[in-house]
Coordinates of C-alpha atoms in Angstrom, one line a residue:
X1 CA 0.0 0.0 0.0
X2 CA 1.3 3.5 -0.8
X3 CA -0.2 6.9 -0.5
X4 CA 0.5 10.3 -2.1
X5 CA -1.0 13.8 -2.0
X6 CA -1.0 15.9 -5.1
X7 CA -0.1 19.5 -4.4
X8 CA -3.2 21.6 -4.4
X9 CA -3.6 25.2 -5.7
X10 CA -6.4 27.5 -4.9
X11 CA -8.8 28.6 -7.5
X12 CA -10.1 26.9 -10.6
X13 CA -10.0 27.3 -14.4
X14 CA -11.7 30.7 -14.3
X15 CA -13.4 32.3 -17.2
X16 CA -16.9 31.5 -15.9
X17 CA -16.6 27.8 -16.7
X18 CA -19.6 25.9 -15.2
X19 CA -20.1 22.2 -14.4
X20 CA -22.4 21.8 -17.4
X21 CA -19.6 23.3 -19.6
X22 CA -17.0 20.8 -18.6
X23 CA -18.9 17.6 -17.7
X24 CA -18.8 16.1 -21.2
X25 CA -15.0 16.6 -21.5
X26 CA -14.4 15.2 -18.1
X27 CA -16.4 12.1 -18.9
X28 CA -14.7 11.7 -22.3
X29 CA -11.2 12.1 -20.8
X30 CA -11.9 9.6 -18.0
X31 CA -13.1 7.1 -20.6
X32 CA -9.9 7.5 -22.5
X33 CA -7.9 6.3 -19.4
X34 CA -8.1 2.5 -19.8
X35 CA -8.9 1.1 -16.3
X36 CA -10.0 -2.4 -17.4
X37 CA -10.4 -4.7 -14.4
X38 CA -9.7 -8.4 -15.2
X39 CA -9.9 -9.4 -11.6
X40 CA -6.3 -10.6 -11.3
X41 CA -4.2 -7.4 -11.4
X42 CA -3.3 -8.1 -15.0
X43 CA -5.0 -4.9 -16.3
X44 CA -3.6 -1.4 -16.3
X45 CA -5.1 -0.6 -12.8
X46 CA -6.7 2.6 -11.8
X47 CA -3.6 4.7 -11.0
X48 CA -3.9 6.8 -14.1
X49 CA -7.5 7.7 -13.4
X50 CA -6.7 8.4 -9.8
X51 CA -4.0 10.9 -10.7
X52 CA -6.4 12.5 -13.2
X53 CA -9.2 12.9 -10.6
X54 CA -6.8 14.1 -7.9
X55 CA -5.4 16.8 -10.1
X56 CA -8.9 18.0 -11.0
X57 CA -9.7 18.2 -7.3
X58 CA -6.4 19.9 -6.4
X59 CA -7.0 22.5 -9.1
X60 CA -9.9 23.9 -7.1
X61 CA -8.2 23.9 -3.7
X62 CA -8.9 20.4 -2.2
X63 CA -6.2 18.1 -0.8
X64 CA -7.1 14.7 -2.3
X65 CA -5.4 11.6 -1.0
X66 CA -4.4 8.8 -3.4
X67 CA -4.3 5.4 -1.6
X68 CA -2.9 2.4 -3.3
X69 CA -3.9 -1.1 -2.0
X70 CA -1.7 -2.9 -4.5
X71 CA 0.6 -1.6 -7.2
X72 CA -1.6 0.4 -9.6
X73 CA -4.8 -0.2 -7.7
X74 CA -5.4 3.3 -6.5
X75 CA -8.4 5.2 -5.1
X76 CA -8.9 8.9 -4.3
X77 CA -10.6 10.4 -1.3
X78 CA -11.1 14.1 -0.5
X79 CA -13.3 16.0 1.9
X80 CA -15.1 19.2 1.0
X81 CA -15.7 21.4 4.0
X82 CA -19.3 22.3 4.6
X83 CA -21.0 25.4 6.1
X84 CA -22.1 23.4 9.2
X85 CA -19.4 21.0 10.2
X86 CA -21.4 19.8 13.2
X87 CA -23.8 18.0 10.9
X88 CA -23.2 14.4 9.8
X89 CA -21.3 14.2 6.5
X90 CA -22.5 13.0 3.1
X91 CA -20.4 10.5 1.0
X92 CA -20.5 10.6 -2.8
X93 CA -18.7 7.6 -4.2
X94 CA -18.0 6.2 -7.6
X95 CA -15.6 3.6 -9.1
X96 CA -13.1 4.3 -11.8
X97 CA -12.5 0.7 -12.9
X98 CA -14.4 -0.8 -15.9
X99 CA -15.0 -4.2 -17.3
X100 CA -12.9 -5.2 -20.3
X101 CA -14.1 -4.5 -23.9
X102 CA -13.2 -5.9 -27.3
X103 CA -12.7 -3.0 -29.6
X104 CA -13.6 -5.0 -32.7
X105 CA -17.2 -5.3 -31.5
X106 CA -17.8 -1.6 -31.1
X107 CA -19.0 1.2 -33.4
X108 CA -16.6 3.6 -31.7
X109 CA -13.5 2.5 -30.0
X110 CA -14.4 1.7 -26.3
X111 CA -11.5 3.8 -25.0
X112 CA -11.9 6.8 -27.3
X113 CA -14.5 8.7 -25.3
X114 CA -15.8 9.8 -28.7
X115 CA -18.7 12.2 -28.8
X116 CA -21.1 11.2 -31.6
X117 CA -24.9 11.2 -32.2
X118 CA -25.5 13.2 -29.0
X119 CA -23.7 10.7 -26.7
X120 CA -20.3 10.1 -25.1
X121 CA -19.3 6.6 -26.2
X122 CA -17.0 4.2 -24.4
X123 CA -16.5 1.6 -21.7
X124 CA -17.5 3.2 -18.5
X125 CA -19.9 5.7 -20.0
X126 CA -22.7 4.6 -17.7
X127 CA -20.7 2.3 -15.4
X128 CA -19.7 4.6 -14.0
X129 CA -17.4 7.4 -15.3
X130 CA -20.5 9.4 -16.1
X131 CA -21.2 9.8 -12.4
X132 CA -17.5 10.4 -11.7
X133 CA -17.5 13.2 -14.2
X134 CA -20.7 14.7 -12.9
X135 CA -19.4 14.7 -9.4
X136 CA -16.1 16.3 -10.4
X137 CA -18.0 18.9 -12.5
X138 CA -20.3 19.9 -9.7
X139 CA -17.6 20.0 -7.0
X140 CA -15.3 22.0 -9.2
X141 CA -18.1 24.5 -10.1
X142 CA -19.1 24.9 -6.5
X143 CA -15.6 25.5 -5.2
X144 CA -14.7 27.9 -8.1
X145 CA -17.7 30.0 -7.3
X146 CA -17.2 29.8 -3.5
X147 CA -20.3 27.8 -2.7
X148 CA -19.7 25.5 0.2
X149 CA -22.1 22.6 0.6
X150 CA -24.4 22.8 3.7
X151 CA -22.4 20.0 5.4
X152 CA -19.1 18.2 4.8
X153 CA -19.1 16.1 1.6
X154 CA -16.6 13.2 1.4
X155 CA -15.7 12.2 -2.2
X156 CA -14.4 8.7 -3.0
X157 CA -13.3 7.6 -6.4
X158 CA -12.6 3.9 -6.0
X159 CA -10.7 1.0 -7.5
X160 CA -11.8 -2.6 -8.1
X161 CA -15.6 -2.3 -7.8
X162 CA -16.1 -4.5 -10.8
X163 CA -14.3 -7.4 -9.1
X164 CA -16.0 -7.0 -5.7
X165 CA -14.1 -4.0 -4.3
X166 CA -11.4 -5.9 -2.4
X167 CA -8.7 -3.4 -3.5
X168 CA -11.0 -0.3 -3.4
X169 CA -13.9 0.3 -1.0
X170 CA -13.2 -2.8 1.1
X171 CA -9.6 -1.8 1.6
X172 CA -10.5 1.7 2.6
X173 CA -13.3 0.7 5.0
X174 CA -11.0 -1.9 6.6
X175 CA -7.7 0.0 6.7
X176 CA -8.8 3.7 6.6
X177 CA -12.2 4.1 8.2
X178 CA -11.1 7.5 9.6
X179 CA -11.5 8.9 6.1
X180 CA -15.3 8.5 6.5
X181 CA -15.5 9.9 10.0
X182 CA -18.9 11.4 10.7
X183 CA -20.5 10.1 7.4
X184 CA -24.0 8.8 7.9
X185 CA -25.4 8.8 4.3
X186 CA -24.1 8.1 0.9
X187 CA -25.1 8.2 -2.8
X188 CA -23.5 6.1 -5.5
X189 CA -24.2 4.3 -8.8
X190 CA -27.1 2.8 -10.6
X191 CA -30.0 5.0 -9.4
X192 CA -31.7 8.2 -10.3
X193 CA -32.2 7.3 -14.0
X194 CA -35.5 7.9 -15.7
X195 CA -38.1 5.5 -17.0
X196 CA -40.6 7.4 -19.2
X197 CA -44.2 6.3 -18.5
X198 CA -45.7 9.1 -20.7
X199 CA -45.0 12.7 -21.6
X200 CA -46.3 13.8 -18.2
X201 CA -44.7 11.2 -16.0
X202 CA -41.1 9.9 -15.7
X203 CA -40.2 7.6 -12.9
X204 CA -36.7 8.0 -11.5
X205 CA -35.5 4.8 -10.0
X206 CA -33.6 5.3 -6.7
X207 CA -31.7 2.3 -5.5
X208 CA -32.6 1.5 -2.0
X209 CA -31.5 -2.2 -2.0
X210 CA -29.3 -4.6 -3.8
X211 CA -29.0 -8.3 -3.8
X212 CA -26.2 -10.1 -2.1
X213 CA -23.7 -12.3 -3.9
X214 CA -22.2 -15.7 -3.7
X215 CA -19.7 -16.4 -6.5
X216 CA -18.9 -20.0 -6.1
X217 CA -16.9 -22.9 -7.5
X218 CA -18.6 -26.3 -7.8
X219 CA -16.5 -29.5 -7.9
X220 CA -17.3 -33.1 -8.5
X221 CA -14.7 -35.9 -8.1
X222 CA -15.2 -39.1 -10.1
X223 CA -13.2 -42.0 -11.4
X224 CA -10.7 -41.3 -14.1
X225 CA -10.4 -43.8 -16.9
X226 CA -10.2 -44.5 -20.6
X227 CA -12.7 -42.7 -22.8
X228 CA -13.6 -45.9 -24.6
X229 CA -14.7 -47.8 -21.5
X230 CA -18.0 -47.7 -19.6
X231 CA -17.7 -45.4 -16.6
X232 CA -20.7 -44.9 -14.2
X233 CA -18.7 -42.5 -12.1
X234 CA -18.0 -39.8 -14.7
X235 CA -17.4 -36.5 -12.9
X236 CA -18.4 -34.4 -16.0
X237 CA -21.7 -36.2 -16.3
X238 CA -22.5 -35.7 -12.6
X239 CA -21.5 -32.1 -12.7
X240 CA -23.3 -31.2 -15.9
X241 CA -26.5 -32.7 -14.6
X242 CA -26.3 -30.7 -11.4
X243 CA -25.4 -27.5 -13.2
X244 CA -28.4 -28.1 -15.6
X245 CA -30.7 -28.5 -12.6
X246 CA -29.5 -25.3 -11.1
X247 CA -29.6 -23.3 -14.4
X248 CA -33.2 -24.3 -15.1
X249 CA -34.5 -24.0 -11.5
X250 CA -37.5 -21.7 -11.0
X251 CA -36.8 -19.8 -7.8
X252 CA -39.8 -18.7 -5.8
X253 CA -41.0 -15.1 -5.9
X254 CA -40.1 -13.1 -2.7
X255 CA -41.3 -9.5 -2.6
X256 CA -39.0 -7.3 -0.4
X257 CA -40.0 -3.8 0.8
X258 CA -38.0 -2.1 -2.0
X259 CA -39.6 -4.2 -4.7
X260 CA -43.0 -3.7 -3.1
X261 CA -42.5 0.1 -3.2
X262 CA -41.5 0.0 -6.8
X263 CA -44.5 -2.2 -7.8
X264 CA -46.9 0.0 -5.9
X265 CA -45.5 3.1 -7.7
X266 CA -45.6 1.4 -11.0
X267 CA -49.2 0.2 -10.4
X268 CA -50.2 3.8 -9.7
X269 CA -48.3 5.1 -12.7
X270 CA -49.8 2.6 -15.1
X271 CA -53.3 2.7 -13.5
X272 CA -53.4 -1.1 -13.1
X273 CA -52.9 -3.6 -10.3
X274 CA -49.7 -5.6 -10.6
X275 CA -49.5 -9.2 -9.5
X276 CA -45.8 -10.1 -8.5
X277 CA -46.7 -13.8 -9.1
X278 CA -47.5 -13.1 -12.7
X279 CA -45.0 -10.5 -13.9
X280 CA -44.8 -11.3 -17.6
X281 CA -47.2 -8.6 -18.6
X282 CA -45.7 -6.1 -16.2
X283 CA -42.2 -6.6 -17.4
X284 CA -43.2 -6.3 -21.0
X285 CA -44.2 -2.7 -20.3
X286 CA -40.8 -1.9 -18.9
X287 CA -38.7 -2.2 -22.0
X288 CA -35.0 -2.6 -21.5
X289 CA -35.1 -2.1 -17.7
X290 CA -37.2 -5.3 -17.4
X291 CA -33.9 -7.2 -17.2
X292 CA -32.9 -5.1 -14.1
X293 CA -36.3 -5.4 -12.4
X294 CA -37.2 -9.0 -13.2
X295 CA -34.4 -10.6 -11.3
X296 CA -35.2 -8.6 -8.1
X297 CA -38.2 -10.8 -7.5
X298 CA -36.2 -14.0 -6.9
X299 CA -32.9 -15.4 -5.8
X300 CA -30.8 -16.5 -8.8
X301 CA -27.9 -18.7 -9.7
X302 CA -26.4 -18.4 -13.2
X303 CA -23.8 -21.0 -14.3
X304 CA -21.0 -19.0 -16.0
X305 CA -17.9 -21.3 -16.4
X306 CA -17.1 -25.0 -16.9
X307 CA -13.8 -26.8 -16.8
X308 CA -12.7 -30.5 -17.1
X309 CA -10.4 -32.8 -18.8
X310 CA -7.2 -32.6 -20.8
X311 CA -7.5 -35.2 -23.6
X312 CA -10.4 -36.4 -25.7
X313 CA -9.9 -40.1 -24.8
X314 CA -9.4 -39.6 -21.1
X315 CA -12.3 -39.4 -18.6
X316 CA -11.0 -36.9 -16.0
X317 CA -11.2 -37.5 -12.3
X318 CA -12.6 -34.1 -11.6
X319 CA -14.9 -31.4 -13.1
X320 CA -15.5 -27.9 -12.0
X321 CA -18.0 -25.1 -12.7
X322 CA -18.4 -21.5 -11.5
X323 CA -21.8 -20.0 -10.6
X324 CA -22.8 -16.4 -10.0
X325 CA -25.4 -16.6 -7.2
X326 CA -27.4 -13.6 -6.0
X327 CA -29.8 -13.5 -3.1
X328 CA -32.5 -11.1 -1.9
X329 CA -32.2 -9.2 1.4
X330 CA -33.3 -11.5 4.2
X331 CA -33.2 -14.6 2.1
X332 CA -29.5 -15.8 2.2
X333 CA -30.2 -18.8 4.4
X334 CA -33.0 -19.9 2.2
X335 CA -30.9 -19.4 -0.9
X336 CA -28.0 -21.5 0.4
X337 CA -30.3 -24.3 1.5
X338 CA -32.1 -24.4 -1.8
X339 CA -28.7 -24.4 -3.6
X340 CA -27.4 -27.4 -1.8
X341 CA -30.7 -29.3 -2.3
X342 CA -30.6 -28.7 -6.0
X343 CA -27.0 -29.6 -6.5
X344 CA -27.1 -32.8 -4.5
X345 CA -24.6 -34.5 -2.2
X346 CA -21.9 -35.2 -4.9
X347 CA -21.2 -31.6 -5.6
X348 CA -18.7 -29.7 -3.4
X349 CA -19.5 -26.0 -3.2
X350 CA -16.7 -23.4 -2.4
X351 CA -17.0 -19.7 -2.0
X352 CA -15.0 -17.6 -4.5
X353 CA -16.4 -14.2 -3.3
X354 CA -19.4 -13.4 -1.2
X355 CA -21.0 -10.2 0.1
X356 CA -24.2 -9.3 1.8
X357 CA -27.4 -7.9 0.6
X358 CA -28.3 -4.4 1.7
X359 CA -31.6 -2.5 2.0
X360 CA -32.8 0.8 3.4
X361 CA -36.1 2.6 3.7
X362 CA -37.2 5.0 1.0
X363 CA -37.8 8.0 3.4
X364 CA -36.1 10.8 5.1
X365 CA -34.6 14.2 4.3
X366 CA -32.1 12.8 1.8
X367 CA -34.9 11.2 -0.2
X368 CA -36.8 14.4 -0.1
X369 CA -33.7 16.2 -1.4
X370 CA -33.5 13.8 -4.3
X371 CA -37.2 14.2 -5.2
X372 CA -37.1 18.0 -5.0
X373 CA -33.9 18.2 -7.1
X374 CA -35.3 16.0 -9.8
X375 CA -38.6 17.9 -10.0
X376 CA -36.9 21.2 -10.2
X377 CA -35.2 20.1 -13.4
X378 CA -38.0 17.8 -14.7
X379 CA -41.5 18.7 -13.6
X380 CA -42.7 15.2 -14.8
X381 CA -40.3 13.5 -12.3
X382 CA -41.4 11.1 -9.6
X383 CA -38.7 9.4 -7.5
X384 CA -39.5 5.7 -6.7
X385 CA -37.5 3.0 -4.9
X386 CA -36.1 -0.1 -6.6
X387 CA -33.7 -2.9 -5.9
X388 CA -30.5 -3.5 -8.0
X389 CA -30.0 -7.1 -9.0
X390 CA -26.2 -6.6 -8.9
X391 CA -23.9 -5.2 -6.3
X392 CA -22.0 -2.0 -5.6
X393 CA -19.5 -0.5 -3.2
X394 CA -22.5 0.3 -0.9
X395 CA -22.0 -3.1 0.6
X396 CA -18.6 -2.0 2.1
X397 CA -19.8 1.4 3.3
X398 CA -22.8 -0.3 4.9
X399 CA -20.4 -1.9 7.3
X400 CA -19.6 1.6 8.7
X401 CA -23.3 2.2 9.4
X402 CA -23.6 4.5 6.4
X403 CA -27.1 4.5 4.8
X404 CA -26.6 4.1 1.1
X405 CA -28.6 5.0 -2.0
X406 CA -28.0 4.7 -5.7
X407 CA -28.5 8.2 -7.1
X408 CA -26.5 9.1 -10.3
X409 CA -29.2 11.2 -11.9
X410 CA -29.8 10.9 -15.7
X411 CA -32.8 11.9 -17.8
X412 CA -32.8 9.3 -20.6
X413 CA -34.5 9.2 -24.0
X414 CA -37.2 6.6 -23.9
X415 CA -35.7 4.6 -26.8
X416 CA -32.3 4.1 -25.1
X417 CA -31.7 0.6 -23.8
X418 CA -30.1 1.8 -20.6
X419 CA -29.9 -1.6 -19.0
X420 CA -28.1 -2.9 -22.1
X421 CA -25.4 -0.3 -21.7
X422 CA -24.0 -1.9 -18.5
X423 CA -21.1 -4.2 -19.5
X424 CA -22.5 -4.1 -23.1
X425 CA -21.2 -3.3 -26.5
X426 CA -21.5 0.4 -27.6
X427 CA -21.9 1.7 -24.1
X428 CA -22.8 5.4 -24.2
X429 CA -24.4 8.1 -22.2
X430 CA -26.4 11.1 -23.7
X431 CA -24.7 14.4 -23.5
X432 CA -28.0 16.0 -22.4
X433 CA -28.3 13.4 -19.7
X434 CA -24.9 14.3 -18.3
X435 CA -25.8 18.0 -18.2
X436 CA -29.1 17.2 -16.5
X437 CA -27.3 15.1 -13.9
X438 CA -24.9 18.0 -13.1
X439 CA -27.9 20.4 -12.5
X440 CA -29.7 17.8 -10.3
X441 CA -26.6 16.9 -8.3
X442 CA -25.9 20.5 -7.6
X443 CA -29.4 21.1 -6.3
X444 CA -29.3 17.9 -4.3
X445 CA -26.1 18.8 -2.6
X446 CA -27.5 22.3 -1.8
X447 CA -30.5 20.8 0.0
X448 CA -29.1 17.6 1.4

């Protein structure tokens, strides 16, 4: 682990530059810094992005700290002093790493940050260098114009979220919890985006919960032998049957409070009663975000990798598989019991990475600040709670007693497949959405 502090200098870029003026360039420049996370330290790491962010913060008088948990795996933390320092602080966090991308599959190179067709294109455009750029733009604008936030705001630009946060948020929470002293609430990724119901109503989904995770390795041991001979103890056969049972299993519907809140809001918006036990018709009305919502009604376990054997005429003595398991808040024990029942006694299950589910209520002054900031910029806005099927760094910050929400505000064109942008080909974020997010975030900070 190493740490450094860029030299700060007071003032900003001057010339009346606003957050809206520079957010697009900030996003594009961040995308051009390749921070692909392969999960094994073989990528470029986040150091380049950390130095870029730290310099942008230092330019407006902050003293950011760069903390490196492993060579190249760097995060940045800075504290913005508020008007009333006796109040609990707010954390705004984002990650700078991205999943890998194959340039041959893309319309525009994934690390070009190209601006075309009204969007900024590239890996990380929505996951989540857009929010990193919006946060930088708002903070730089406020400090250039001498507008302190009402309370302290801690900024965290984090490494390694895409591989579970071990070298980013988890490292900081475990080794440097003092950086988050006094923080009681936080906002981060995958929330605050719009879903257009009609021209008079847009729902903005605020993440109040996320599923927990169990990434696991499954192993079956059998009897090795010649491929030409009968073998009733074939490890591959046993494992494949178990994996097929798991992959086809229909998990029971379990409606948590966040999902119930979303369904109630959607029922009201659509003017129809929704039955969580029969969601096909409902999900059909949600377009691209149906993929995000549908899996929040059930636990899930997706087989993702298989491995066995070394020669076509040799039956191996062992076969392995990897599974991405996700469980709802309050249903971890049920999930694990069901998992073992489905797999059967021959399958050995080992944890590769696990983390808890989190959930908070959709109420309080911070939620009110989100709603009022959205409505001020979009009179058709209505904030509603929802559960994220994946996970974020909120899991780590929850260990410090911080109440976490997903709020990275974007007004999106109805035709954009927003869910498909996450880890997808041709990831992009609308320029107008970025500028909208800057305005909303600025209002939110002012009244949070």
